[in-house]
XYZ file of N, CA and C in Angstrom:
231
model
N 33.011 -170.118 -128.875
C 34.099 -169.220 -129.181
C 35.019 -169.128 -127.953
N 36.185 -169.701 -128.031
C 37.124 -169.729 -126.909
C 37.974 -168.463 -126.897
N 38.208 -167.971 -125.677
C 39.055 -166.787 -125.532
C 40.514 -167.219 -125.453
N 41.374 -166.518 -126.136
C 42.800 -166.832 -126.126
C 43.509 -166.024 -125.040
N 44.549 -166.597 -124.486
C 45.422 -165.921 -123.512
C 44.678 -165.431 -122.268
N 43.772 -166.265 -121.714
C 43.056 -165.847 -120.516
C 43.672 -166.424 -119.242
N 44.577 -167.396 -119.375
C 45.188 -168.027 -118.212
C 46.489 -167.319 -117.830
N 46.737 -167.159 -116.525
C 47.994 -166.523 -116.105
C 49.192 -167.435 -116.371
N 50.365 -166.849 -116.408
C 51.601 -167.600 -116.626
C 51.873 -168.478 -115.409
N 52.088 -169.765 -115.622
C 52.324 -170.740 -114.564
C 53.768 -171.194 -114.692
N 54.610 -170.858 -113.707
C 56.042 -171.075 -113.828
C 56.646 -171.510 -112.486
N 57.942 -171.838 -112.480
C 58.635 -172.255 -111.259
C 59.098 -171.050 -110.455
N 58.859 -171.106 -109.122
C 59.360 -170.087 -108.200
C 60.012 -170.811 -107.022
N 60.780 -170.084 -106.227
C 61.361 -170.609 -104.997
C 60.546 -170.086 -103.823
N 60.291 -170.951 -102.847
C 59.565 -170.570 -101.635
C 60.523 -170.706 -100.461
N 60.751 -169.597 -99.749
C 61.657 -169.616 -98.601
C 60.837 -169.674 -97.318
N 61.061 -170.742 -96.534
C 60.351 -170.939 -95.274
C 60.947 -170.011 -94.212
N 60.294 -169.904 -93.051
C 60.774 -169.023 -91.989
C 62.089 -169.503 -91.390
N 62.388 -170.809 -91.499
C 63.657 -171.322 -90.968
C 64.791 -171.228 -91.979
N 64.522 -170.663 -93.157
C 65.555 -170.445 -94.158
C 65.615 -171.501 -95.247
N 64.933 -172.621 -95.073
C 64.941 -173.638 -96.111
C 64.163 -173.146 -97.328
N 64.572 -173.636 -98.484
C 63.973 -173.197 -99.744
C 63.538 -174.425 -100.533
N 62.352 -174.355 -101.129
C 61.936 -175.404 -102.052
C 61.356 -174.751 -103.297
N 61.278 -175.540 -104.357
C 60.803 -175.017 -105.633
C 59.423 -175.594 -105.927
N 58.535 -174.748 -106.425
C 57.188 -175.178 -106.791
C 56.715 -174.352 -107.986
N 55.600 -174.730 -108.535
C 55.027 -173.966 -109.647
C 53.947 -173.055 -109.109
N 53.852 -171.841 -109.655
C 52.903 -170.858 -109.165
C 52.663 -169.792 -110.220
N 51.664 -168.956 -109.971
C 51.424 -167.790 -110.818
C 52.036 -166.542 -110.184
N 52.676 -166.689 -109.000
C 53.292 -165.567 -108.292
C 54.527 -165.076 -109.046
N 54.675 -163.783 -109.195
C 55.884 -163.170 -109.745
C 56.267 -163.664 -111.120
N 57.607 -163.753 -111.305
C 58.165 -164.217 -112.578
C 58.942 -165.500 -112.338
N 59.306 -166.181 -113.382
C 60.104 -167.402 -113.306
C 61.352 -167.154 -112.463
N 61.565 -167.991 -111.428
C 62.760 -167.891 -110.591
C 62.650 -166.939 -109.413
N 61.549 -166.188 -109.279
C 61.375 -165.292 -108.124
C 61.313 -166.102 -106.832
N 61.595 -165.437 -105.696
C 61.532 -166.077 -104.391
C 60.407 -165.465 -103.573
N 59.544 -166.325 -103.037
C 58.457 -165.923 -102.161
C 58.895 -166.251 -100.737
N 59.132 -165.230 -99.921
C 59.552 -165.426 -98.535
C 58.315 -165.446 -97.643
N 58.112 -166.540 -96.934
C 56.935 -166.698 -96.080
C 57.166 -166.084 -94.708
N 56.134 -165.415 -94.154
C 56.178 -164.888 -92.796
C 55.704 -165.942 -91.802
N 54.759 -166.772 -92.225
C 54.200 -167.836 -91.396
C 54.144 -169.095 -92.250
N 54.570 -170.212 -91.677
C 54.499 -171.487 -92.369
C 54.243 -172.598 -91.350
N 54.078 -173.832 -91.778
C 53.775 -174.906 -90.830
C 54.838 -175.119 -89.748
N 56.058 -174.649 -89.965
C 57.091 -174.819 -88.938
C 57.020 -173.756 -87.857
N 56.253 -172.680 -88.081
C 56.208 -171.605 -87.099
C 54.803 -171.234 -86.631
N 53.761 -171.694 -87.306
C 52.394 -171.307 -86.957
C 51.886 -172.129 -85.774
N 51.260 -171.482 -84.788
C 50.781 -172.198 -83.595
C 49.793 -173.322 -83.893
N 49.057 -173.233 -84.968
C 48.091 -174.283 -85.288
C 48.786 -175.609 -85.569
N 50.016 -175.578 -86.096
C 50.754 -176.795 -86.399
C 51.802 -177.125 -85.346
N 52.243 -176.141 -84.579
C 53.307 -176.385 -83.599
C 52.771 -176.690 -82.215
N 51.471 -176.543 -81.995
C 50.887 -176.833 -80.700
C 50.899 -175.642 -79.770
N 51.218 -174.470 -80.253
C 51.271 -173.274 -79.428
C 49.909 -172.809 -78.951
N 48.854 -173.267 -79.590
C 47.519 -172.843 -79.184
C 46.837 -173.893 -78.306
N 47.567 -174.846 -77.755
C 46.974 -175.881 -76.907
C 46.325 -175.263 -75.673
N 46.885 -174.178 -75.163
C 46.321 -173.503 -73.998
C 44.901 -173.037 -74.294
N 44.656 -172.539 -75.502
C 43.327 -172.070 -75.860
C 42.336 -173.221 -75.934
N 42.790 -174.379 -76.397
C 41.900 -175.525 -76.494
C 41.549 -176.064 -75.113
N 42.466 -175.960 -74.159
C 42.222 -176.470 -72.813
C 41.211 -175.625 -72.053
N 40.984 -174.408 -72.464
C 40.070 -173.520 -71.757
C 38.616 -173.829 -72.077
N 38.362 -174.661 -73.022
C 36.993 -175.012 -73.378
C 36.439 -174.094 -74.443
N 35.226 -174.413 -74.864
C 34.581 -173.631 -75.912
C 33.896 -172.399 -75.367
N 33.165 -171.736 -76.230
C 32.481 -170.499 -75.865
C 31.405 -170.746 -74.804
N 30.688 -171.851 -74.921
C 29.639 -172.150 -73.947
C 30.260 -172.415 -72.581
N 31.366 -173.163 -72.549
C 32.038 -173.449 -71.282
C 32.554 -172.161 -70.643
N 33.081 -171.252 -71.452
C 33.563 -169.974 -70.928
C 32.392 -169.150 -70.377
N 31.268 -169.161 -71.075
C 30.091 -168.433 -70.613
C 29.603 -169.001 -69.285
N 29.476 -170.327 -69.211
C 29.014 -170.957 -67.979
C 29.970 -170.711 -66.819
N 31.257 -170.681 -67.096
C 32.232 -170.407 -66.042
C 32.052 -168.983 -65.508
N 31.753 -168.067 -66.414
C 31.640 -166.661 -66.033
C 30.277 -166.339 -65.414
N 29.211 -166.875 -65.997
C 27.856 -166.515 -65.579
C 27.061 -167.715 -65.051
N 27.715 -168.773 -64.657
C 27.034 -170.000 -64.239
C 26.121 -169.819 -63.046
N 26.382 -168.853 -62.178
C 25.574 -168.655 -60.986
C 24.301 -167.878 -61.226
N 24.132 -167.312 -62.404
C 22.941 -166.503 -62.692
C 21.747 -167.400 -63.003
N 20.596 -166.974 -62.631
C 19.379 -167.711 -62.910
C 18.406 -166.792 -63.632
N 17.720 -167.335 -64.630
C 16.754 -166.539 -65.387
C 15.330 -166.715 -64.865
N 15.153 -167.566 -63.860
C 13.809 -167.793 -63.324
C 13.449 -166.693 -62.319
N 12.127 -166.396 -62.216
C 11.664 -165.396 -61.258
C 11.550 -166.040 -59.878
N 11.896 -165.279 -58.886
C 11.835 -165.802 -57.519
C 10.660 -165.251 -56.788
């Protein structure tokens, strides 16, 4: 027994990027022709623009721990 009308309306919307460019795609967001204005997109997010390179150069969590506590010893003297 299949349920009728269980899928949301899938229609065309406009997506406005942070630099002002607009493209059209299909989505369940809003109504036909609505505009979705993005706060973060691939043109502005540090993960895609390289803004987080400084964090990668600092090393991982273990490297940070060793840098901070590298002189400590857990052995009994």
